[in-house]
Coordinates of C-alpha atoms and ligand atoms in Angstrom, one line a residue:
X222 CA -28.7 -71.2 140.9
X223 CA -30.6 -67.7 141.1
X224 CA -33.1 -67.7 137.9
X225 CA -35.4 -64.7 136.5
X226 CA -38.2 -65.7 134.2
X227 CA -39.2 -63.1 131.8
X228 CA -42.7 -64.1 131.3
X229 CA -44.7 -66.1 132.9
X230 CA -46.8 -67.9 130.4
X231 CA -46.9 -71.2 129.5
X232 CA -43.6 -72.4 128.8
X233 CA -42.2 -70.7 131.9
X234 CA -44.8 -72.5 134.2
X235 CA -43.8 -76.1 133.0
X236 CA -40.1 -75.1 133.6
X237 CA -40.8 -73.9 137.1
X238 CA -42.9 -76.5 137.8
X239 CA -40.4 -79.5 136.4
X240 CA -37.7 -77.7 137.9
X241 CA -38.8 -77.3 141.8
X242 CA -39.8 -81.3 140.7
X243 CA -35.8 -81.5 140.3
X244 CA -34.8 -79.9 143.6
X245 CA -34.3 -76.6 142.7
X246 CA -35.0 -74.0 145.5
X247 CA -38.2 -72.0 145.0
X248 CA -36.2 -69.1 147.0
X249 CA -33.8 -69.0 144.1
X250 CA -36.7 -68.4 141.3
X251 CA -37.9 -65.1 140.1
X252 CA -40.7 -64.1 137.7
X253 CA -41.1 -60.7 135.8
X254 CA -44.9 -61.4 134.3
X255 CA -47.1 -57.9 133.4
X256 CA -50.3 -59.9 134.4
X257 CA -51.8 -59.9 138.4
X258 CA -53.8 -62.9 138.0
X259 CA -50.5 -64.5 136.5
X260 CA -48.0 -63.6 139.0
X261 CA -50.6 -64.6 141.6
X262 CA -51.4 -67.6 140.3
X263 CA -47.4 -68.2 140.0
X264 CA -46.8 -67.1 144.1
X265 CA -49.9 -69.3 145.4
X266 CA -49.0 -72.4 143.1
X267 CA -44.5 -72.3 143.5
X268 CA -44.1 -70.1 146.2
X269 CA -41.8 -68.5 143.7
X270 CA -40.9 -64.3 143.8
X271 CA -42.7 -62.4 141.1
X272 CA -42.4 -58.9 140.3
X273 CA -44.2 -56.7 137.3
X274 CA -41.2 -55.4 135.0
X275 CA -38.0 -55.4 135.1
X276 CA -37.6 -51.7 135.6
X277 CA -38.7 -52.2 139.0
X278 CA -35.1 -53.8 139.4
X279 CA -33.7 -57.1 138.7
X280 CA -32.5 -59.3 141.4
X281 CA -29.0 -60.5 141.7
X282 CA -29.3 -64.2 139.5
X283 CA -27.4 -66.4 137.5
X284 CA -29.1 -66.7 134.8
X285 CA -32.1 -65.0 132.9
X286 CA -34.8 -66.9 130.9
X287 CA -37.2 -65.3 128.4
X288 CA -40.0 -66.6 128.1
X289 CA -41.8 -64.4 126.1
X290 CA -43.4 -64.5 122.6
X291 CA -41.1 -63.7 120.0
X292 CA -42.7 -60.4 118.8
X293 CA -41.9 -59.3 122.5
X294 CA -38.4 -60.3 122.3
X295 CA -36.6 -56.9 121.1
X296 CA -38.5 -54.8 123.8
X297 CA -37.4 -56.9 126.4
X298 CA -33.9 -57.6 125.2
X299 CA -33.6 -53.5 125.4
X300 CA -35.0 -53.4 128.7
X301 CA -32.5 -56.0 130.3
X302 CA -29.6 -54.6 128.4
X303 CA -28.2 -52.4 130.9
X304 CA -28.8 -55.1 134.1
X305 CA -26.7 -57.6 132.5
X306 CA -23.3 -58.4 133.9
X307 CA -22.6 -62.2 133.8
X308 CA -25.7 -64.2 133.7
X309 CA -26.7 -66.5 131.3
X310 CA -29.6 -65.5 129.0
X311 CA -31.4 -68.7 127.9
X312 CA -34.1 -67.6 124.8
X313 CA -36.4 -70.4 124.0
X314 CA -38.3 -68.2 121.3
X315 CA -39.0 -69.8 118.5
X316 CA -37.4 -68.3 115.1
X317 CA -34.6 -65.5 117.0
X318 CA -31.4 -65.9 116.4
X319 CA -28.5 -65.5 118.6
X320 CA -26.6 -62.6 116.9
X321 CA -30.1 -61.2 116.4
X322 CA -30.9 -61.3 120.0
X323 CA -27.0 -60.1 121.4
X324 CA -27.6 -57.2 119.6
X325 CA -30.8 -55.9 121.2
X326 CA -29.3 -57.0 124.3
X327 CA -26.4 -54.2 123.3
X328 CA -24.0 -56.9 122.3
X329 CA -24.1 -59.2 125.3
X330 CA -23.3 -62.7 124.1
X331 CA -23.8 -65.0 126.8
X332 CA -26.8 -66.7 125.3
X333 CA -27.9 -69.9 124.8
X334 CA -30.7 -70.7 122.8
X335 CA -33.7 -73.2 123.1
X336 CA -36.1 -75.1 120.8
X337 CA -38.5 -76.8 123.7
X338 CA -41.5 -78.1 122.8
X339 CA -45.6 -78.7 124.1
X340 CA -44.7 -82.2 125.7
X341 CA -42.1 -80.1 128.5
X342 CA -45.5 -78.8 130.2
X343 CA -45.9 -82.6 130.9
X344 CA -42.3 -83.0 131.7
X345 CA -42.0 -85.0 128.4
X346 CA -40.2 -82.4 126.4
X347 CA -37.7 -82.9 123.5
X348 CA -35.5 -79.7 123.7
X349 CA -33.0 -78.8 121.1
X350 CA -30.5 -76.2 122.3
X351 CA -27.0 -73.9 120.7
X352 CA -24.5 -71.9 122.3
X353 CA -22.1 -69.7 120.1
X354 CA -18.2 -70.5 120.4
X355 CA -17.6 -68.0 123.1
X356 CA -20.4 -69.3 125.6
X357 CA -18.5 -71.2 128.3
X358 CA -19.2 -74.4 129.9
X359 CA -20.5 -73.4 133.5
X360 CA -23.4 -72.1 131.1
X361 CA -23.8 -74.8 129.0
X362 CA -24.3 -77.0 132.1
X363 CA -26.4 -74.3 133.5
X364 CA -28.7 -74.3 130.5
X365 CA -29.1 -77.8 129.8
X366 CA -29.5 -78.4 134.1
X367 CA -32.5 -76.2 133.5
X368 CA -33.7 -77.7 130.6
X369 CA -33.5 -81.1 131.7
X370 CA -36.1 -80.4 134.4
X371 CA -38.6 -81.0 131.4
X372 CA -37.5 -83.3 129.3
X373 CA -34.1 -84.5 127.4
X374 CA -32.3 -82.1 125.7
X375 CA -30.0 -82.4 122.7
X376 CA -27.3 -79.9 122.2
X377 CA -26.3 -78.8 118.7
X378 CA -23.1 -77.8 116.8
X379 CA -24.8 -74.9 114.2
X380 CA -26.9 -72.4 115.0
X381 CA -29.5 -73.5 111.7
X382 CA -29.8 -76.6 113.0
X383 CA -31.9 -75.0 115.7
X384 CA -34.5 -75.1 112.4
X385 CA -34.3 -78.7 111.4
X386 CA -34.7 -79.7 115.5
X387 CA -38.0 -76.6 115.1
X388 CA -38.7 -79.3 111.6
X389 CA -38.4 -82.7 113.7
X390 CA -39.3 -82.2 117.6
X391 CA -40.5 -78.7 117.9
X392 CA -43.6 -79.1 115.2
X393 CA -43.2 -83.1 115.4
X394 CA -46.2 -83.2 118.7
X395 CA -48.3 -81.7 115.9
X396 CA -47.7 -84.9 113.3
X397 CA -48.3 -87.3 115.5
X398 CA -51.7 -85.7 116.4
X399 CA -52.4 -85.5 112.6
X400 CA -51.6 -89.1 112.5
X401 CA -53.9 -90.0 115.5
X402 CA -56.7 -87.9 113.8
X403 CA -56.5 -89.4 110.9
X404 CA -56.1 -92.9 112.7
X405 CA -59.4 -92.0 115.0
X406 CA -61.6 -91.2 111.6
X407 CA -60.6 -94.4 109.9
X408 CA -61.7 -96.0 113.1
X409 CA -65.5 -94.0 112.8
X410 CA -65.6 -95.4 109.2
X411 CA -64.9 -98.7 110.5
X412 CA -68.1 -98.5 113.4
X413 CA -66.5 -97.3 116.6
X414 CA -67.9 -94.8 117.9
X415 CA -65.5 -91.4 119.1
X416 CA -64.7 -92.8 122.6
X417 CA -63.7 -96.6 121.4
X418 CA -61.8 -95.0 118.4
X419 CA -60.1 -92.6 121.0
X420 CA -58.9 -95.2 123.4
X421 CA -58.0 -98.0 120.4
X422 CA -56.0 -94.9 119.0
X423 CA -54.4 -93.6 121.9
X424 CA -53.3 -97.2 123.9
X425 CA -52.2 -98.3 120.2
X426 CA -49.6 -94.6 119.6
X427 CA -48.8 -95.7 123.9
X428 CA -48.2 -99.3 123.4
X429 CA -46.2 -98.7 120.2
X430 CA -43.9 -96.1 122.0
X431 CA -43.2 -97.7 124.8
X432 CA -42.4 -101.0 123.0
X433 CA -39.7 -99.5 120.8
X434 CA -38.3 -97.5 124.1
X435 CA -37.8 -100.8 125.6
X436 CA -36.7 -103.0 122.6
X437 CA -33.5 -103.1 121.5
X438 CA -34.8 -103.4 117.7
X439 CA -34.6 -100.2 115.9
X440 CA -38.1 -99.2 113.9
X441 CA -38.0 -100.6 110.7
X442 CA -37.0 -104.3 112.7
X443 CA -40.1 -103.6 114.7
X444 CA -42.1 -103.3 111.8
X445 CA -41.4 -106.2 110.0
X446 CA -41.5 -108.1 112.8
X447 CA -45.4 -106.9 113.0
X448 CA -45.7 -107.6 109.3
X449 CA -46.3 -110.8 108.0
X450 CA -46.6 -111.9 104.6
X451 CA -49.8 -112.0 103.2
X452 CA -51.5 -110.4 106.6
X453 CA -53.6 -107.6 107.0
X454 CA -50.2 -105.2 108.4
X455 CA -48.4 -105.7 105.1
X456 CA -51.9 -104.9 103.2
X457 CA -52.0 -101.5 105.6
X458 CA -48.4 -100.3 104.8
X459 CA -48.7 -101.3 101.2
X460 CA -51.6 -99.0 100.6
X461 CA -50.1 -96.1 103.0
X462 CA -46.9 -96.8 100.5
X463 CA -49.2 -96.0 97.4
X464 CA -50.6 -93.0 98.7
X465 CA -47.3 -92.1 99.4
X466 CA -47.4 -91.2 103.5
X467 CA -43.9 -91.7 103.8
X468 CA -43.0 -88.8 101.2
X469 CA -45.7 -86.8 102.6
X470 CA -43.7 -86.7 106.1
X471 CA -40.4 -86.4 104.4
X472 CA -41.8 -83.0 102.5
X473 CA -43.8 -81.9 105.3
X474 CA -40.7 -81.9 108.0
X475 CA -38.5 -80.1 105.1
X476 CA -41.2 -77.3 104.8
X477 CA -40.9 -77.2 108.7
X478 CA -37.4 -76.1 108.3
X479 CA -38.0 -74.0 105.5
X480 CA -40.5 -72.5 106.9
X481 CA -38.4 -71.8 110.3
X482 CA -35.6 -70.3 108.3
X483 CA -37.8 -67.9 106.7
X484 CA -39.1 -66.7 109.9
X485 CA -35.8 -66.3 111.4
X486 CA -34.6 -64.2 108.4
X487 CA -38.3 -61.9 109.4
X488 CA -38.3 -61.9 113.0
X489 CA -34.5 -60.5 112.8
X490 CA -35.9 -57.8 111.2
X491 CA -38.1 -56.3 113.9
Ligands
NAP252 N1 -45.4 -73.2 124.2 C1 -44.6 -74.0 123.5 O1 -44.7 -75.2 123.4 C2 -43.3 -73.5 123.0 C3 -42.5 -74.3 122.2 C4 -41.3 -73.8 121.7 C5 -41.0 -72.4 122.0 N2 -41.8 -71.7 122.7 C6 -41.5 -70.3 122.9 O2 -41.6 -70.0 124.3 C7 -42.0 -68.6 124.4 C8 -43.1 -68.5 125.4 O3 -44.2 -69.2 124.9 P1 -45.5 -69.5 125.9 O4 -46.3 -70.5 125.2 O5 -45.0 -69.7 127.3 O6 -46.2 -68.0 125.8 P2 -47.2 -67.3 126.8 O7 -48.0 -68.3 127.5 O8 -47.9 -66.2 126.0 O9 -46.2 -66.6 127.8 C9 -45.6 -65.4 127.6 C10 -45.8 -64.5 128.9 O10 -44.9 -63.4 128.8 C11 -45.6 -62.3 129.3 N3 -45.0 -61.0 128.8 C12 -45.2 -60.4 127.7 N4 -44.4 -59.3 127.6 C13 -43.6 -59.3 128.7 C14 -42.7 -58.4 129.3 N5 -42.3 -57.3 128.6 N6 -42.1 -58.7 130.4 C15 -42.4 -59.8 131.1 N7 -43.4 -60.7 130.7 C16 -44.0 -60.4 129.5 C17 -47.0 -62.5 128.8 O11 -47.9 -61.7 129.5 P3 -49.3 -61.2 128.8 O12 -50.0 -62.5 128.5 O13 -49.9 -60.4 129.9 O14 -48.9 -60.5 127.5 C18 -47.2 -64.0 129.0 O15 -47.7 -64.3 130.3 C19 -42.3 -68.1 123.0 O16 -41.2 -67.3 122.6 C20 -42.4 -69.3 122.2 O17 -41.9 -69.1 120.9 C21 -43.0 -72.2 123.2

């Protein structure tokens, strides 16, 4: 498989890096990224090609990932417009949709889009990805090949349910880290100091995941198996209950997708 990054940020460096992890060929990778230092930094650290735009010619390739920020996503759709044959175009910006996208790309519709998130640049992700009807299946296996190199991938049937997997996995690192701060102060009020409430914090959220991952209890088993009657668990999760945490995470992930909706309606409109 021939790939071309557009961009060659962030989210493009964990995917090369994950994916020459997996076997592919750095031979076979291509990045179009504006910055020296970047495409530099890309050659000394992959050995992958690099080039500075795309109007110095794209190479022959499979399949095309942009990996740019969404604001840059129309210029870049028009400048790739008339390269495109058959190749996949994989878009993991956050808030374009496909129909938007296909038409700045002159009505090419080959696309699959991508809701990764932080944890891929640890090879950890959680990526949520569509196709429309009319993408076939040698690109659907391309895409989630590619995505796979960072993480597990879950494919879904809608195109607005791309939102609600932005609500749950693409924001979600960001409650968990809410939780752990919040988890980290209690533990100052209690008397540890910020490197003993770090490390009871962090080995708890580690411990905790990697119990359920091996358990074959679901979470609300594991729970009340932690939670005995009269103890100081069933004290902690009464309280959280009054200050209603659980409703706070319910109306939190629904302004998530809300919130994703809206900026797909504005992004569109660029
Ligand atoms: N990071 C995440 O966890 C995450 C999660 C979900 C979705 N995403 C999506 O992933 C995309 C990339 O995010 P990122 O964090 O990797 O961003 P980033 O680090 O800013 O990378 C984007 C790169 O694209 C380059 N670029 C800009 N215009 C270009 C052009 N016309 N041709 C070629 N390259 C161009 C930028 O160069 P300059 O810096 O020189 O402008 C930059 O190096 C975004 O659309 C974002 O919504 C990211």
């Amino acid at each position: 498989m021939n790939i071309t990054f557009i961009g060659g940020g962030n989210m493009a460096t964990a995917l090369i890096g994950g994916m020459l992890q997996q076997g592919f060929a750095a031979a076979g990778l291509t990045v179009v990224e504006p910055d020296p230092a970047k495409r530099d930094a890309l050659q000394q650290q992959f050995g992958v090609q690099t080039q500075a735009a795309i109007e110095t010619g794209l190479p022959a390739c499979d399949v095309i990932l942009i990996a740019v920020k969404p604001q840059s996503m129309k210029a870049v759709a028009q400048q790739l417009a008339p390269h495109l044959g058959k190749q996949l175009i994989i878009s993991i910006a956050a808030g374009i949709q496909v129909n938007t996208l296909a038409t700045w790309l002159g009505g090419y519709t080959q696309i699959v889009r991508v809701m990764p998130n932080t944890p891929a640049l640890v090879r950890a992700g959680m990526s949520g990805l569509y196709a429309p009807p009319d993408v076939d299946t040698g690109h659907r296996a391309q895409a989630e090949q590619i995505m796979r190199a960072v993480g597990q991938v879950l494919w879904v049937a809608q195109e607005t349910q791309i939102d609600a997997i932005t609500a749950m996995s693409g924001s979600g690192p960001a409650y968990v880290f809410y939780f752990m701060e919040a988890m980290m102060a209690a533990g100052r009020a209690l008397g540890f100091n910020d490197d003993d409430a770090r490390k009871l914090t962090y080995a708890t959220f580690e411990g905790a995941i990697k119990l359920a991952l091996d358990s074959p209890d679901d979470a609300a088993t594991l729970r009340a198996k932690v939670t005995s009657k009269g103890g100081t668990t069933e004290a902690a999760l009464h309280a959280m209950e009054a200050a209603g945490v659980k409703q706070g995470i319910d109306k939190g992930i629904a302004a998530a997708n809300h919130r994703g909706q809206e900026l797909g309606a504005i992004l569109g409109q660029q």
